[in-house]
Amino acid sequence: MSTETDVLHTALKDFKRSVEITRDVRFQANLRLAARQRNSSYLISLLSLFVIALSLLPNIIALQSYQSQILLACSVVLSAFIIFTSLIDGSQNFYHQGELLHQCARKVATVHHELKNIDLENDYDNAKKRLTELQEQYRQALDECPINHENVDFIKEQSYKPHHFPNNFAKNHWIKLGQIQLKKFQAFVMAHLWMGLHLIALIGVCLIVYRFVLLGSSPIPTLPCPPAP
């Protein structure tokens, strides 16, 4: 019986670890997708403001023909990014995906809570039965969720709870600390990588407008007021 108890204890420990990781990863995925939806709205607003600003420049400074063409091209580029981002947000619906992952995480959290109540030492048969029931409940929670988390969420979990992943980190304290910080940085970059092209386009447009339009331009001269009769 002692051997069977040890086997069940190991199975319970491994299952509890898997459930906790899944719970945390899916909660983090919900937060990441909510931030993606929010940041996408901010980015679209920022690009729209830049397009409006570019369209107002001919009313402020005197432009040559080629400068007007440059402004038009920059406006088209930014408008294309606005349309592209809006279409992605509309088709993916990141907020809805996050809600589905949040619901799944709550179900998994219930399983994790029930696992803590299993008394393996005093009631072996009941503990084995409860473990089987919770494993089935855990499987159903995953099957009912039509989407899955991404690698960035798993990497972030590794950086916050490295004790669950002893094989992924060095035993030396300082090396392990460096690996943890590296994974946090990797997770941050992966979560915001989608903004890369937008920022490159925005910075490129700013440099082009400054170099070829603003630099050396003069304001539109104002007409003198007619003398009073």
mmCIF file of C-alpha atoms in Angstrom:
data_model
loop_
_atom_site.group_PDB
_atom_site.id
_atom_site.type_symbol
_atom_site.label_atom_id
_atom_site.label_comp_id
_atom_site.label_asym_id
_atom_site.label_seq_id
_atom_site.Cartn_x
_atom_site.Cartn_y
_atom_site.Cartn_z
ATOM 1 C CA MET A 1 0.000 0.000 0.000
ATOM 2 C CA SER A 2 2.932 2.325 0.746
ATOM 3 C CA THR A 3 4.156 2.016 -2.842
ATOM 4 C CA GLU A 4 0.679 2.742 -4.220
ATOM 5 C CA THR A 5 0.414 5.742 -1.916
ATOM 6 C CA ASP A 6 3.759 7.054 -3.145
ATOM 7 C CA VAL A 7 2.679 6.640 -6.765
ATOM 8 C CA LEU A 8 -0.606 8.418 -6.113
ATOM 9 C CA HIS A 9 1.210 11.168 -4.232
ATOM 10 C CA THR A 10 3.550 11.694 -7.182
ATOM 11 C CA ALA A 11 0.636 11.727 -9.625
ATOM 12 C CA LEU A 12 -1.227 14.213 -7.450
ATOM 13 C CA LYS A 13 1.820 16.458 -7.184
ATOM 14 C CA ASP A 14 2.473 16.431 -10.946
ATOM 15 C CA PHE A 15 -1.173 17.049 -11.747
ATOM 16 C CA LYS A 16 -1.382 19.918 -9.272
ATOM 17 C CA ARG A 17 1.697 21.485 -10.894
ATOM 18 C CA SER A 18 0.170 21.178 -14.374
ATOM 19 C CA VAL A 19 -3.140 22.640 -13.229
ATOM 20 C CA GLU A 20 -1.452 25.591 -11.536
ATOM 21 C CA ILE A 21 0.648 26.352 -14.616
ATOM 22 C CA THR A 22 -2.374 26.157 -16.913
ATOM 23 C CA ARG A 23 -4.392 28.401 -14.611
ATOM 24 C CA ASP A 24 -1.693 31.061 -14.434
ATOM 25 C CA VAL A 25 -0.886 30.933 -18.143
ATOM 26 C CA ARG A 26 -4.508 31.386 -19.177
ATOM 27 C CA PHE A 27 -5.053 34.245 -16.743
ATOM 28 C CA GLN A 28 -1.940 35.899 -18.197
ATOM 29 C CA ALA A 29 -3.215 35.267 -21.730
ATOM 30 C CA ASN A 30 -6.436 37.077 -20.833
ATOM 31 C CA LEU A 31 -4.485 40.086 -19.554
ATOM 32 C CA ARG A 32 -2.235 40.088 -22.630
ATOM 33 C CA LEU A 33 -5.154 40.006 -25.063
ATOM 34 C CA ALA A 34 -6.978 42.764 -23.173
ATOM 35 C CA ALA A 35 -3.831 44.883 -23.333
ATOM 36 C CA ARG A 36 -3.494 44.077 -27.042
ATOM 37 C CA GLN A 37 -7.038 45.318 -27.698
ATOM 38 C CA ARG A 38 -6.469 48.455 -25.623
ATOM 39 C CA ASN A 39 -3.065 49.291 -27.103
ATOM 40 C CA SER A 40 -4.394 48.687 -30.591
ATOM 41 C CA SER A 41 -7.114 51.292 -30.017
ATOM 42 C CA TYR A 42 -4.532 53.773 -28.736
ATOM 43 C CA LEU A 43 -2.288 53.101 -31.722
ATOM 44 C CA ILE A 44 -5.101 53.586 -34.227
ATOM 45 C CA SER A 45 -6.003 56.876 -32.529
ATOM 46 C CA LEU A 46 -2.378 58.026 -32.634
ATOM 47 C CA LEU A 47 -2.003 57.188 -36.320
ATOM 48 C CA SER A 48 -5.286 58.950 -37.083
ATOM 49 C CA LEU A 49 -4.052 62.084 -35.325
ATOM 50 C CA PHE A 50 -0.887 62.020 -37.414
ATOM 51 C CA VAL A 51 -2.912 61.736 -40.614
ATOM 52 C CA ILE A 52 -4.987 64.747 -39.535
ATOM 53 C CA ALA A 53 -1.829 66.687 -38.682
ATOM 54 C CA LEU A 54 -0.307 65.913 -42.081
ATOM 55 C CA SER A 55 -3.456 67.091 -43.827
ATOM 56 C CA LEU A 56 -3.290 70.412 -41.945
ATOM 57 C CA LEU A 57 0.338 71.195 -42.793
ATOM 58 C CA PRO A 58 -0.447 72.821 -46.199
ATOM 59 C CA ASN A 59 -2.551 75.374 -44.299
ATOM 60 C CA ILE A 60 0.378 76.321 -42.077
ATOM 61 C CA ILE A 61 3.506 76.270 -44.260
ATOM 62 C CA ALA A 62 4.131 76.998 -47.919
ATOM 63 C CA LEU A 63 4.798 73.755 -49.795
ATOM 64 C CA GLN A 64 6.270 72.976 -53.147
ATOM 65 C CA SER A 65 4.694 70.416 -55.450
ATOM 66 C CA TYR A 66 7.033 67.555 -54.493
ATOM 67 C CA GLN A 67 6.462 68.247 -50.774
ATOM 68 C CA SER A 68 2.719 67.938 -51.232
ATOM 69 C CA GLN A 69 3.284 64.583 -52.913
ATOM 70 C CA ILE A 70 5.418 63.450 -49.984
ATOM 71 C CA LEU A 71 2.684 64.401 -47.525
ATOM 72 C CA LEU A 72 0.123 62.548 -49.602
ATOM 73 C CA ALA A 73 2.283 59.402 -49.701
ATOM 74 C CA CYS A 74 2.869 59.531 -45.931
ATOM 75 C CA SER A 75 -0.865 59.930 -45.310
ATOM 76 C CA VAL A 76 -1.599 56.936 -47.538
ATOM 77 C CA VAL A 77 0.955 54.786 -45.673
ATOM 78 C CA LEU A 78 -0.441 55.665 -42.247
ATOM 79 C CA SER A 79 -4.011 55.200 -43.473
ATOM 80 C CA ALA A 80 -3.096 51.739 -44.743
ATOM 81 C CA PHE A 81 -1.787 50.808 -41.281
ATOM 82 C CA ILE A 82 -4.980 52.144 -39.698
ATOM 83 C CA ILE A 83 -7.140 50.013 -42.009
ATOM 84 C CA PHE A 84 -4.897 46.974 -41.566
ATOM 85 C CA THR A 85 -4.967 47.185 -37.761
ATOM 86 C CA SER A 86 -8.719 47.799 -37.660
ATOM 87 C CA LEU A 87 -9.398 44.762 -39.838
ATOM 88 C CA ILE A 88 -7.230 42.535 -37.647
ATOM 89 C CA ASP A 89 -8.933 43.745 -34.476
ATOM 90 C CA GLY A 90 -12.347 43.190 -36.001
ATOM 91 C CA SER A 91 -11.578 39.692 -37.249
ATOM 92 C CA GLN A 92 -9.645 38.418 -34.229
ATOM 93 C CA ASN A 93 -11.720 40.062 -31.486
ATOM 94 C CA PHE A 94 -8.977 39.847 -28.861
ATOM 95 C CA TYR A 95 -11.295 40.904 -26.057
ATOM 96 C CA HIS A 96 -13.628 37.949 -26.725
ATOM 97 C CA GLN A 97 -10.681 35.546 -26.921
ATOM 98 C CA GLY A 98 -9.436 36.854 -23.593
ATOM 99 C CA GLU A 99 -12.835 36.311 -22.013
ATOM 100 C CA LEU A 100 -12.894 32.694 -23.203
ATOM 101 C CA LEU A 101 -9.440 32.090 -21.735
ATOM 102 C CA HIS A 102 -10.496 33.805 -18.504
ATOM 103 C CA GLN A 103 -13.521 31.530 -18.158
ATOM 104 C CA CYS A 104 -11.324 28.500 -18.761
ATOM 105 C CA ALA A 105 -8.798 29.749 -16.193
ATOM 106 C CA ARG A 106 -11.539 30.105 -13.585
ATOM 107 C CA LYS A 107 -12.662 26.509 -14.164
ATOM 108 C CA VAL A 108 -9.070 25.312 -13.892
ATOM 109 C CA ALA A 109 -8.668 27.376 -10.716
ATOM 110 C CA THR A 110 -11.641 25.499 -9.233
ATOM 111 C CA VAL A 111 -9.914 22.202 -9.997
ATOM 112 C CA HIS A 112 -6.726 23.494 -8.372
ATOM 113 C CA HIS A 113 -8.639 24.488 -5.246
ATOM 114 C CA GLU A 114 -10.285 21.068 -5.017
ATOM 115 C CA LEU A 115 -6.901 19.392 -5.352
ATOM 116 C CA LYS A 116 -5.766 21.099 -2.165
ATOM 117 C CA ASN A 117 -8.621 19.445 -0.275
ATOM 118 C CA ILE A 118 -7.645 15.880 -1.176
ATOM 119 C CA ASP A 119 -6.542 13.996 1.955
ATOM 120 C CA LEU A 120 -4.221 11.330 0.658
ATOM 121 C CA GLU A 121 -2.928 10.097 4.005
ATOM 122 C CA ASN A 122 -6.246 9.345 5.709
ATOM 123 C CA ASP A 123 -8.426 8.190 2.812
ATOM 124 C CA TYR A 124 -6.487 6.619 -0.053
ATOM 125 C CA ASP A 125 -9.462 5.240 -1.983
ATOM 126 C CA ASN A 126 -11.406 8.499 -1.865
ATOM 127 C CA ALA A 127 -8.295 10.470 -2.808
ATOM 128 C CA LYS A 128 -7.749 8.265 -5.853
ATOM 129 C CA LYS A 129 -11.384 8.658 -6.865
ATOM 130 C CA ARG A 130 -11.301 12.441 -6.435
ATOM 131 C CA LEU A 131 -8.093 12.690 -8.453
ATOM 132 C CA THR A 132 -9.706 10.815 -11.341
ATOM 133 C CA GLU A 133 -12.787 13.058 -11.178
ATOM 134 C CA LEU A 134 -10.705 16.236 -11.121
ATOM 135 C CA GLN A 135 -8.586 15.044 -14.024
ATOM 136 C CA GLU A 136 -11.762 14.586 -16.048
ATOM 137 C CA GLN A 137 -13.039 17.994 -14.931
ATOM 138 C CA TYR A 138 -9.719 19.538 -15.958
ATOM 139 C CA ARG A 139 -9.880 17.873 -19.383
ATOM 140 C CA GLN A 140 -13.423 19.132 -19.927
ATOM 141 C CA ALA A 141 -12.392 22.677 -18.998
ATOM 142 C CA LEU A 142 -9.681 22.602 -21.664
ATOM 143 C CA ASP A 143 -11.923 20.973 -24.280
ATOM 144 C CA GLU A 144 -14.654 23.563 -23.791
ATOM 145 C CA CYS A 145 -12.263 26.415 -24.568
ATOM 146 C CA PRO A 146 -11.964 26.762 -28.379
ATOM 147 C CA ILE A 147 -8.664 28.682 -28.262
ATOM 148 C CA ASN A 148 -5.321 28.133 -26.613
ATOM 149 C CA HIS A 149 -2.742 30.388 -25.022
ATOM 150 C CA GLU A 150 0.466 31.285 -26.843
ATOM 151 C CA ASN A 151 4.132 30.637 -26.140
ATOM 152 C CA VAL A 152 4.613 34.146 -24.786
ATOM 153 C CA ASP A 153 2.223 33.360 -21.925
ATOM 154 C CA PHE A 154 4.100 30.167 -21.090
ATOM 155 C CA ILE A 155 7.456 31.976 -21.152
ATOM 156 C CA LYS A 156 6.074 34.625 -18.813
ATOM 157 C CA GLU A 157 4.905 31.908 -16.427
ATOM 158 C CA GLN A 158 8.402 30.429 -16.442
ATOM 159 C CA SER A 159 9.880 33.790 -15.471
ATOM 160 C CA TYR A 160 7.442 34.307 -12.579
ATOM 161 C CA LYS A 161 7.432 30.763 -11.190
ATOM 162 C CA PRO A 162 10.812 29.219 -12.072
ATOM 163 C CA HIS A 163 10.462 26.646 -9.288
ATOM 164 C CA HIS A 164 7.951 24.811 -11.480
ATOM 165 C CA PHE A 165 10.551 24.485 -14.260
ATOM 166 C CA PRO A 166 13.782 23.292 -12.608
ATOM 167 C CA ASN A 167 15.123 21.830 -15.855
ATOM 168 C CA ASN A 168 14.891 25.174 -17.660
ATOM 169 C CA PHE A 169 17.145 27.104 -15.299
ATOM 170 C CA ALA A 170 20.681 26.779 -13.998
ATOM 171 C CA LYS A 171 21.320 25.813 -10.385
ATOM 172 C CA ASN A 172 23.643 28.747 -9.801
ATOM 173 C CA HIS A 173 21.676 31.584 -8.195
ATOM 174 C CA TRP A 174 23.116 34.433 -10.250
ATOM 175 C CA ILE A 175 22.913 32.589 -13.557
ATOM 176 C CA LYS A 176 19.334 31.618 -12.742
ATOM 177 C CA LEU A 177 18.524 35.237 -11.917
ATOM 178 C CA GLY A 178 19.897 36.320 -15.276
ATOM 179 C CA GLN A 179 17.877 33.657 -17.078
ATOM 180 C CA ILE A 180 14.704 34.806 -15.315
ATOM 181 C CA GLN A 181 15.260 38.423 -16.355
ATOM 182 C CA LEU A 182 16.005 37.294 -19.901
ATOM 183 C CA LYS A 183 12.724 35.390 -20.075
ATOM 184 C CA LYS A 184 10.825 38.407 -18.734
ATOM 185 C CA PHE A 185 12.405 40.568 -21.436
ATOM 186 C CA GLN A 186 11.647 37.912 -24.061
ATOM 187 C CA ALA A 187 8.005 37.758 -22.978
ATOM 188 C CA PHE A 188 7.718 41.561 -23.094
ATOM 189 C CA VAL A 189 9.181 41.738 -26.605
ATOM 190 C CA MET A 190 6.987 38.911 -27.888
ATOM 191 C CA ALA A 191 3.850 40.511 -26.426
ATOM 192 C CA HIS A 192 4.570 43.855 -28.130
ATOM 193 C CA LEU A 193 6.203 42.622 -31.329
ATOM 194 C CA TRP A 194 3.007 43.261 -33.309
ATOM 195 C CA MET A 195 3.554 46.994 -32.813
ATOM 196 C CA GLY A 196 6.953 46.912 -34.510
ATOM 197 C CA LEU A 197 5.878 47.722 -38.067
ATOM 198 C CA HIS A 198 3.518 50.440 -36.866
ATOM 199 C CA LEU A 199 6.251 52.179 -34.882
ATOM 200 C CA ILE A 200 8.736 51.851 -37.744
ATOM 201 C CA ALA A 201 6.213 53.398 -40.136
ATOM 202 C CA LEU A 202 5.386 56.190 -37.689
ATOM 203 C CA ILE A 203 9.035 57.042 -37.007
ATOM 204 C CA GLY A 204 9.864 56.822 -40.712
ATOM 205 C CA VAL A 205 7.033 59.201 -41.605
ATOM 206 C CA CYS A 206 8.161 61.670 -38.926
ATOM 207 C CA LEU A 207 11.744 61.651 -40.233
ATOM 208 C CA ILE A 208 10.648 62.021 -43.862
ATOM 209 C CA VAL A 209 8.270 64.878 -43.085
ATOM 210 C CA TYR A 210 10.901 66.659 -40.991
ATOM 211 C CA ARG A 211 13.656 66.232 -43.578
ATOM 212 C CA PHE A 212 11.791 66.922 -46.803
ATOM 213 C CA VAL A 213 8.852 69.073 -45.698
ATOM 214 C CA LEU A 214 9.458 70.972 -42.461
ATOM 215 C CA LEU A 215 13.187 71.591 -42.770
ATOM 216 C CA GLY A 216 13.734 74.841 -44.623
ATOM 217 C CA SER A 217 10.037 75.557 -45.151
ATOM 218 C CA SER A 218 8.536 78.905 -44.352
ATOM 219 C CA PRO A 219 5.090 79.745 -43.013
ATOM 220 C CA ILE A 220 2.421 80.979 -45.373
ATOM 221 C CA PRO A 221 2.620 84.754 -45.465
ATOM 222 C CA THR A 222 -0.394 86.469 -44.044
ATOM 223 C CA LEU A 223 -2.179 89.075 -46.121
ATOM 224 C CA PRO A 224 -1.954 92.608 -44.736
ATOM 225 C CA CYS A 225 -5.113 93.961 -43.244
ATOM 226 C CA PRO A 226 -6.760 96.661 -45.374
ATOM 227 C CA PRO A 227 -6.473 100.175 -43.937
ATOM 228 C CA ALA A 228 -9.409 101.432 -41.988
ATOM 229 C CA PRO A 229 -11.576 103.952 -43.935
#
